[in-house]
Amino acid sequence: MNAKIDELLKRVEEFHPKAAAEIEDFRVKMLGKKGELTALMEEFKSVAPERKRELGQKLNNLKQTALGRINALREEFAASAASAPAEDDLTRTGTAEELGSRHPISIVRNQIVDIFSRLGYTVAEGPEIEDDWHVFSALNFPPEHPARDMQDTFFIEKHPDILLRTHTSSIQVRTMERQKPPIRVICPGRVFRNEAISYRAHCIFHQVEGLYIDRNVSFADLKQSLLYFAKEMFGEDTRIRMRPSYFPFTEPSAEVDVSCNLCGGKGCNVCKGTGWLEILGCGMVDPNVLSANGIDPNEYSGFAFGMGIERIAMLKFGVPDLRLYFENDVRFLHQFDSVL
Ligand code: PHE
């Protein structure tokens, strides 16, 4: 019996199967009902008592080694099967491909760009990491002026001149540097503000800003362009109203509301009973901004406007919480599959 145990142990150690099926055969031959190891266990019952201790230990060791080897080999084969390419089975049913769709922010951004391109605007883009000049100084924010606090800015600690742009007005500055009037650009892009994240605010969001500079550009042109935009975006019956406001780079400045597209202006919980929804800021480009950018304010005038894409998309699609745009839960995103 001693010799038989040694022989089986050797076979276990030298077992190197080439296919997974061999492992099961081996297991049956060893540990199956009629297996050799099983037979030894049976034989062990009639071993003389004085030899039981020694042989019992050896037999037990053999059994554990065999089981351990079988399990290890099984895992080895399962792992290599998982990483090996499946054999081609041309009769297998295909797996459906999930189609992606556009993100609602991209959808609305494209719609805004589309509407203004019909008015002759072209798209301009610029860097997200900016300097003080392009975000503030060139836009008539005096140093130390409290207007800089209107936009909670992320600065780079070691370089107070470097910051994340808080609005895409910086692109308008870059456009004026490059181009002489007439200028007609819209500037879509991602902007950053140090705001606490909630259902109506985020530290990252998207804007589209516009700039139009030429001879004799008037406030009436601004108003008409924005009315056209509002009707194209929210429907033919949409009205707008302008409320006086303040921005350092425009004078006069206004905030623009559209009539609530959900209740038609009667008042509902989205427009908080007022019938109006604020959508953008705008104004006539301040002469200081024109001069700072090398454009003669006596010859040229212009208007500028800026809006948050998240906000427009919220109003258009009835999205109740801004954070949904950033979480990218496919159950949210799939709701926009049919919108182009
Ligand atoms: N830059 C302003 C903002 O981010 C929006 C704006 C643009 C207002 C142009 C007036 C004119 O809040």
GROMACS .gro file of C-alpha atoms and ligand atoms in nm:
model
  352
    1MET     CA    1   0.000   0.000   0.000
    2ASN     CA    2   0.284   0.231   0.081
    3ALA     CA    3   0.428   0.188  -0.266
    4LYS     CA    4   0.088   0.241  -0.427
    5ILE     CA    5   0.044   0.572  -0.242
    6ASP     CA    6   0.385   0.686  -0.364
    7GLU     CA    7   0.300   0.588  -0.718
    8LEU     CA    8  -0.030   0.776  -0.716
    9LEU     CA    9   0.136   1.083  -0.564
   10LYS     CA   10   0.389   1.081  -0.843
   11ARG     CA   11   0.110   1.057  -1.103
   12VAL     CA   12  -0.072   1.348  -0.947
   13GLU     CA   13   0.241   1.560  -0.953
   14GLU     CA   14   0.323   1.467  -1.310
   15PHE     CA   15  -0.027   1.518  -1.443
   16HIS     CA   16  -0.008   1.783  -1.719
   17PRO     CA   17  -0.330   1.782  -1.919
   18LYS     CA   18  -0.350   1.935  -2.263
   19ALA     CA   19  -0.726   1.993  -2.256
   20ALA     CA   20  -0.974   2.073  -1.983
   21ALA     CA   21  -1.163   1.748  -2.044
   22GLU     CA   22  -0.861   1.546  -1.929
   23ILE     CA   23  -0.891   1.695  -1.581
   24GLU     CA   24  -1.233   1.544  -1.526
   25ASP     CA   25  -1.115   1.203  -1.658
   26PHE     CA   26  -0.826   1.218  -1.417
   27ARG     CA   27  -1.053   1.308  -1.128
   28VAL     CA   28  -1.284   1.014  -1.202
   29LYS     CA   29  -0.990   0.772  -1.229
   30MET     CA   30  -0.854   0.889  -0.896
   31LEU     CA   31  -1.145   0.996  -0.683
   32GLY     CA   32  -1.449   0.857  -0.861
   33LYS     CA   33  -1.648   0.571  -0.706
   34LYS     CA   34  -1.422   0.318  -0.878
   35GLY     CA   35  -1.117   0.540  -0.865
   36GLU     CA   36  -0.777   0.420  -0.756
   37LEU     CA   37  -0.753   0.655  -0.460
   38THR     CA   38  -1.103   0.559  -0.351
   39ALA     CA   39  -0.997   0.197  -0.365
   40LEU     CA   40  -0.698   0.274  -0.144
   41MET     CA   41  -0.927   0.443   0.109
   42GLU     CA   42  -1.133   0.128   0.116
   43GLU     CA   43  -0.822  -0.088   0.159
   44PHE     CA   44  -0.707   0.138   0.444
   45LYS     CA   45  -0.995   0.016   0.660
   46SER     CA   46  -0.828  -0.327   0.688
   47VAL     CA   47  -0.476  -0.199   0.758
   48ALA     CA   48  -0.315  -0.328   1.079
   49PRO     CA   49  -0.377  -0.085   1.368
   50GLU     CA   50  -0.005  -0.017   1.429
   51ARG     CA   51   0.039   0.106   1.070
   52LYS     CA   52  -0.284   0.314   1.059
   53ARG     CA   53  -0.123   0.634   1.181
   54GLU     CA   54   0.162   0.643   0.930
   55LEU     CA   55  -0.039   0.526   0.628
   56GLY     CA   56  -0.341   0.742   0.722
   57GLN     CA   57  -0.128   1.055   0.711
   58LYS     CA   58   0.025   0.961   0.377
   59LEU     CA   59  -0.312   0.877   0.231
   60ASN     CA   60  -0.463   1.198   0.352
   61ASN     CA   61  -0.174   1.394   0.209
   62LEU     CA   62  -0.226   1.220  -0.126
   63LYS     CA   63  -0.594   1.304  -0.131
   64GLN     CA   64  -0.538   1.672  -0.047
   65THR     CA   65  -0.264   1.700  -0.308
   66ALA     CA   66  -0.486   1.542  -0.573
   67LEU     CA   67  -0.781   1.769  -0.494
   68GLY     CA   68  -0.560   2.079  -0.484
   69ARG     CA   69  -0.400   1.993  -0.818
   70ILE     CA   70  -0.737   1.928  -0.983
   71ASN     CA   71  -0.881   2.257  -0.862
   72ALA     CA   72  -0.574   2.454  -0.963
   73LEU     CA   73  -0.577   2.303  -1.311
   74ARG     CA   74  -0.949   2.375  -1.350
   75GLU     CA   75  -0.894   2.742  -1.269
   76GLU     CA   76  -0.598   2.761  -1.502
   77PHE     CA   77  -0.801   2.628  -1.792
   78ALA     CA   78  -1.105   2.845  -1.715
   79ALA     CA   79  -0.889   3.158  -1.711
   80SER     CA   80  -0.719   3.082  -2.039
   81ALA     CA   81  -1.054   2.995  -2.197
   82ALA     CA   82  -1.193   3.336  -2.092
   83SER     CA   83  -0.905   3.524  -2.248
   84ALA     CA   84  -0.883   3.315  -2.562
   85PRO     CA   85  -1.090   3.433  -2.856
   86ALA     CA   86  -1.411   3.238  -2.896
   87GLU     CA   87  -1.410   3.013  -3.196
   88ASP     CA   88  -1.611   3.154  -3.479
   89ASP     CA   89  -1.962   3.022  -3.471
   90LEU     CA   90  -2.132   3.175  -3.769
   91THR     CA   91  -2.471   3.039  -3.669
   92ARG     CA   92  -2.475   3.224  -3.337
   93THR     CA   93  -2.735   3.501  -3.299
   94GLY     CA   94  -2.578   3.844  -3.306
   95THR     CA   95  -2.567   4.069  -3.001
   96ALA     CA   96  -2.748   4.398  -3.048
   97GLU     CA   97  -2.516   4.699  -3.062
   98GLU     CA   98  -2.616   4.981  -2.827
   99LEU     CA   99  -2.624   5.301  -3.025
  100GLY     CA  100  -2.501   5.614  -2.855
  101SER     CA  101  -2.672   5.946  -2.906
  102ARG     CA  102  -2.586   6.309  -2.858
  103HIS     CA  103  -2.563   6.457  -2.512
  104PRO     CA  104  -2.844   6.711  -2.447
  105ILE     CA  105  -2.583   6.985  -2.396
  106SER     CA  106  -2.439   6.912  -2.740
  107ILE     CA  107  -2.787   6.904  -2.891
  108VAL     CA  108  -2.876   7.248  -2.757
  109ARG     CA  109  -2.532   7.389  -2.832
  110ASN     CA  110  -2.570   7.281  -3.194
  111GLN     CA  111  -2.919   7.432  -3.212
  112ILE     CA  112  -2.793   7.766  -3.078
  113VAL     CA  113  -2.499   7.764  -3.321
  114ASP     CA  114  -2.738   7.676  -3.601
  115ILE     CA  115  -2.978   7.960  -3.528
  116PHE     CA  116  -2.706   8.224  -3.512
  117SER     CA  117  -2.528   8.090  -3.818
  118ARG     CA  118  -2.846   8.171  -4.008
  119LEU     CA  119  -2.790   8.532  -3.899
  120GLY     CA  120  -2.436   8.523  -4.040
  121TYR     CA  121  -2.242   8.438  -3.722
  122THR     CA  122  -1.941   8.208  -3.734
  123VAL     CA  123  -1.811   7.999  -3.446
  124ALA     CA  124  -1.496   8.100  -3.257
  125GLU     CA  125  -1.325   7.898  -2.988
  126GLY     CA  126  -1.053   7.964  -2.732
  127PRO     CA  127  -0.858   7.816  -2.442
  128GLU     CA  128  -1.021   7.712  -2.112
  129ILE     CA  129  -0.710   7.808  -1.916
  130GLU     CA  130  -0.687   8.182  -1.957
  131ASP     CA  131  -0.512   8.487  -1.823
  132ASP     CA  132  -0.650   8.786  -1.638
  133TRP     CA  133  -0.635   9.010  -1.944
  134HIS     CA  134  -0.866   8.802  -2.163
  135VAL     CA  135  -1.119   8.719  -1.891
  136PHE     CA  136  -1.128   9.047  -1.700
  137SER     CA  137  -0.900   9.339  -1.782
  138ALA     CA  138  -0.970   9.363  -2.155
  139LEU     CA  139  -1.341   9.351  -2.067
  140ASN     CA  140  -1.330   9.663  -1.855
  141PHE     CA  141  -1.311   9.496  -1.516
  142PRO     CA  142  -1.090   9.746  -1.325
  143PRO     CA  143  -0.835   9.587  -1.090
  144GLU     CA  144  -0.978   9.530  -0.740
  145HIS     CA  145  -1.325   9.611  -0.872
  146PRO     CA  146  -1.604   9.418  -0.695
  147ALA     CA  147  -1.744   9.316  -1.035
  148ARG     CA  148  -1.468   9.053  -1.041
  149ASP     CA  149  -1.646   8.886  -0.752
  150MET     CA  150  -1.962   8.845  -0.961
  151GLN     CA  151  -1.789   8.540  -1.103
  152ASP     CA  152  -1.618   8.321  -0.844
  153THR     CA  153  -1.295   8.245  -1.019
  154PHE     CA  154  -1.062   7.947  -0.993
  155PHE     CA  155  -0.708   8.086  -0.986
  156ILE     CA  156  -0.381   7.897  -0.999
  157GLU     CA  157  -0.224   7.964  -0.659
  158LYS     CA  158   0.131   8.011  -0.780
  159HIS     CA  159   0.031   8.220  -1.084
  160PRO     CA  160  -0.246   8.464  -0.994
  161ASP     CA  161  -0.250   8.576  -1.357
  162ILE     CA  162  -0.357   8.229  -1.476
  163LEU     CA  163  -0.718   8.122  -1.423
  164LEU     CA  164  -0.995   7.904  -1.557
  165ARG     CA  165  -1.220   8.115  -1.774
  166THR     CA  166  -1.544   8.211  -1.601
  167HIS     CA  167  -1.715   8.307  -1.925
  168THR     CA  168  -1.646   8.268  -2.295
  169SER     CA  169  -1.628   8.647  -2.333
  170SER     CA  170  -1.252   8.578  -2.335
  171ILE     CA  171  -1.296   8.433  -2.684
  172GLN     CA  172  -1.456   8.759  -2.795
  173VAL     CA  173  -1.143   8.943  -2.678
  174ARG     CA  174  -0.926   8.699  -2.871
  175THR     CA  175  -1.141   8.752  -3.179
  176MET     CA  176  -1.106   9.131  -3.156
  177GLU     CA  177  -0.728   9.088  -3.131
  178ARG     CA  178  -0.719   8.892  -3.455
  179GLN     CA  179  -0.990   9.046  -3.662
  180LYS     CA  180  -1.100   9.395  -3.767
  181PRO     CA  181  -1.474   9.476  -3.781
  182PRO     CA  182  -1.717   9.373  -3.908
  183ILE     CA  183  -1.710   9.096  -3.651
  184ARG     CA  184  -1.991   8.850  -3.601
  185VAL     CA  185  -1.900   8.550  -3.388
  186ILE     CA  186  -2.056   8.314  -3.140
  187CYS     CA  187  -1.834   8.152  -2.882
  188PRO     CA  188  -1.949   7.822  -2.735
  189GLY     CA  189  -1.743   7.658  -2.463
  190ARG     CA  190  -1.696   7.521  -2.116
  191VAL     CA  191  -1.658   7.765  -1.828
  192PHE     CA  192  -1.566   7.730  -1.462
  193ARG     CA  193  -1.686   7.903  -1.147
  194ASN     CA  194  -1.616   7.824  -0.787
  195GLU     CA  195  -1.977   7.759  -0.691
  196ALA     CA  196  -2.128   7.502  -0.460
  197ILE     CA  197  -2.289   7.224  -0.665
  198SER     CA  198  -2.667   7.206  -0.640
  199TYR     CA  199  -2.966   7.137  -0.864
  200ARG     CA  200  -2.930   7.484  -1.016
  201ALA     CA  201  -2.554   7.553  -1.005
  202HIS     CA  202  -2.238   7.369  -1.097
  203CYS     CA  203  -1.870   7.460  -1.097
  204ILE     CA  204  -1.847   7.354  -1.462
  205PHE     CA  205  -2.101   7.459  -1.720
  206HIS     CA  206  -2.131   7.566  -2.083
  207GLN     CA  207  -2.199   7.898  -2.244
  208VAL     CA  208  -2.259   8.045  -2.582
  209GLU     CA  209  -2.169   8.410  -2.609
  210GLY     CA  210  -2.209   8.630  -2.914
  211LEU     CA  211  -2.040   8.946  -3.042
  212TYR     CA  212  -2.142   9.169  -3.327
  213ILE     CA  213  -1.938   9.477  -3.417
  214ASP     CA  214  -1.985   9.697  -3.721
  215ARG     CA  215  -2.075  10.053  -3.813
  216ASN     CA  216  -2.414  10.165  -3.679
  217VAL     CA  217  -2.499   9.857  -3.477
  218SER     CA  218  -2.782   9.958  -3.245
  219PHE     CA  219  -2.975   9.831  -2.945
  220ALA     CA  220  -3.267   9.767  -3.181
  221ASP     CA  221  -3.046   9.522  -3.374
  222LEU     CA  222  -2.965   9.346  -3.049
  223LYS     CA  223  -3.328   9.319  -2.951
  224GLN     CA  224  -3.438   9.191  -3.290
  225SER     CA  225  -3.159   8.932  -3.307
  226LEU     CA  226  -3.250   8.798  -2.963
  227LEU     CA  227  -3.620   8.790  -3.045
  228TYR     CA  228  -3.538   8.587  -3.356
  229PHE     CA  229  -3.327   8.352  -3.145
  230ALA     CA  230  -3.599   8.308  -2.881
  231LYS     CA  231  -3.864   8.224  -3.141
  232GLU     CA  232  -3.641   7.977  -3.320
  233MET     CA  233  -3.540   7.810  -2.994
  234PHE     CA  234  -3.867   7.807  -2.798
  235GLY     CA  235  -4.136   7.844  -3.065
  236GLU     CA  236  -4.298   8.106  -3.284
  237ASP     CA  237  -4.525   8.244  -3.008
  238THR     CA  238  -4.236   8.323  -2.774
  239ARG     CA  239  -4.202   8.682  -2.656
  240ILE     CA  240  -3.905   8.844  -2.489
  241ARG     CA  241  -3.861   9.123  -2.239
  242MET     CA  242  -3.547   9.309  -2.137
  243ARG     CA  243  -3.466   9.422  -1.784
  244PRO     CA  244  -3.188   9.673  -1.707
  245SER     CA  245  -2.880   9.505  -1.563
  246TYR     CA  246  -2.508   9.558  -1.515
  247PHE     CA  247  -2.201   9.404  -1.676
  248PRO     CA  248  -1.864   9.584  -1.682
  249PHE     CA  249  -1.821   9.517  -2.054
  250THR     CA  250  -2.157   9.641  -2.181
  251GLU     CA  251  -2.341   9.971  -2.147
  252PRO     CA  252  -2.636   9.973  -2.136
  253SER     CA  253  -2.677   9.614  -2.016
  254ALA     CA  254  -2.987   9.402  -1.994
  255GLU     CA  255  -3.110   9.066  -1.884
  256VAL     CA  256  -3.347   8.893  -2.119
  257ASP     CA  257  -3.648   8.683  -2.023
  258VAL     CA  258  -3.855   8.468  -2.256
  259SER     CA  259  -4.224   8.403  -2.203
  260CYS     CA  260  -4.256   8.068  -2.026
  261ASN     CA  261  -4.290   7.801  -2.294
  262LEU     CA  262  -4.461   7.562  -2.051
  263CYS     CA  263  -4.759   7.774  -1.944
  264GLY     CA  264  -4.747   8.018  -2.236
  265GLY     CA  265  -4.695   8.306  -1.994
  266LYS     CA  266  -4.990   8.242  -1.765
  267GLY     CA  267  -4.770   8.146  -1.472
  268CYS     CA  268  -4.670   7.800  -1.350
  269ASN     CA  269  -4.424   7.647  -1.104
  270VAL     CA  270  -4.136   7.650  -1.354
  271CYS     CA  271  -4.163   8.026  -1.409
  272LYS     CA  272  -4.262   8.066  -1.043
  273GLY     CA  273  -4.590   8.223  -1.139
  274THR     CA  274  -4.430   8.513  -1.327
  275GLY     CA  275  -4.483   8.386  -1.682
  276TRP     CA  276  -4.119   8.473  -1.762
  277LEU     CA  277  -3.791   8.280  -1.762
  278GLU     CA  278  -3.451   8.446  -1.757
  279ILE     CA  279  -3.226   8.313  -2.031
  280LEU     CA  280  -2.937   8.549  -2.100
  281GLY     CA  281  -2.740   8.866  -2.037
  282CYS     CA  282  -2.657   9.119  -2.305
  283GLY     CA  283  -2.579   9.479  -2.385
  284MET     CA  284  -2.402   9.727  -2.612
  285VAL     CA  285  -2.026   9.673  -2.604
  286ASP     CA  286  -1.875   9.934  -2.371
  287PRO     CA  287  -1.658  10.187  -2.563
  288ASN     CA  288  -1.377  10.108  -2.316
  289VAL     CA  289  -1.377   9.747  -2.433
  290LEU     CA  290  -1.359   9.852  -2.797
  291SER     CA  291  -1.063  10.086  -2.729
  292ALA     CA  292  -0.883   9.829  -2.514
  293ASN     CA  293  -0.899   9.595  -2.811
  294GLY     CA  294  -0.785   9.842  -3.073
  295ILE     CA  295  -1.125   9.925  -3.221
  296ASP     CA  296  -1.224  10.292  -3.256
  297PRO     CA  297  -1.550  10.343  -3.062
  298ASN     CA  298  -1.623  10.654  -3.266
  299GLU     CA  299  -1.637  10.449  -3.581
  300TYR     CA  300  -1.778  10.124  -3.458
  301SER     CA  301  -2.040  10.000  -3.215
  302GLY     CA  302  -2.153   9.654  -3.124
  303PHE     CA  303  -2.353   9.429  -2.901
  304ALA     CA  304  -2.274   9.118  -2.703
  305PHE     CA  305  -2.480   8.853  -2.531
  306GLY     CA  306  -2.417   8.540  -2.332
  307MET     CA  307  -2.624   8.244  -2.219
  308GLY     CA  308  -2.581   7.920  -2.027
  309ILE     CA  309  -2.646   7.610  -2.237
  310GLU     CA  310  -2.752   7.402  -1.934
  311ARG     CA  311  -3.017   7.659  -1.851
  312ILE     CA  312  -3.158   7.670  -2.205
  313ALA     CA  313  -3.159   7.289  -2.218
  314MET     CA  314  -3.336   7.273  -1.881
  315LEU     CA  315  -3.612   7.501  -2.003
  316LYS     CA  316  -3.641   7.331  -2.338
  317PHE     CA  317  -3.649   6.973  -2.213
  318GLY     CA  318  -3.789   7.028  -1.861
  319VAL     CA  319  -3.476   6.895  -1.688
  320PRO     CA  320  -3.526   6.956  -1.314
  321ASP     CA  321  -3.169   6.912  -1.191
  322LEU     CA  322  -2.852   7.041  -1.351
  323ARG     CA  323  -2.640   6.764  -1.202
  324LEU     CA  324  -2.807   6.514  -1.437
  325TYR     CA  325  -2.604   6.660  -1.724
  326PHE     CA  326  -2.278   6.559  -1.560
  327GLU     CA  327  -2.366   6.221  -1.414
  328ASN     CA  328  -2.421   6.073  -1.760
  329ASP     CA  329  -2.660   5.803  -1.643
  330VAL     CA  330  -2.764   5.632  -1.967
  331ARG     CA  331  -3.127   5.625  -1.852
  332PHE     CA  332  -3.116   6.005  -1.861
  333LEU     CA  333  -2.918   6.028  -2.184
  334HIS     CA  334  -3.140   5.783  -2.373
  335GLN     CA  335  -3.435   6.017  -2.328
  336PHE     CA  336  -3.273   6.242  -2.588
  337ASP     CA  337  -3.223   5.967  -2.847
  338SER     CA  338  -3.492   6.099  -3.076
  339VAL     CA  339  -3.386   6.464  -3.057
  340LEU     CA  340  -3.130   6.561  -3.315
  341PHE     N1  341  -2.031   8.718  -1.976
  341PHE     C1  342  -2.158   8.728  -1.908
  341PHE     C2  343  -2.167   8.615  -1.807
  341PHE     O1  344  -2.095   8.520  -1.817
  341PHE     C3  345  -2.274   8.720  -2.002
  341PHE     C4  346  -2.280   8.837  -2.094
  341PHE     C5  347  -2.215   8.832  -2.216
  341PHE     C6  348  -2.349   8.951  -2.058
  341PHE     C7  349  -2.219   8.940  -2.302
  341PHE     C8  350  -2.352   9.059  -2.144
  341PHE     C9  351  -2.290   9.053  -2.263
  341PHE     O2  352  -2.244   8.621  -1.714
   0.00000   0.00000   0.00000
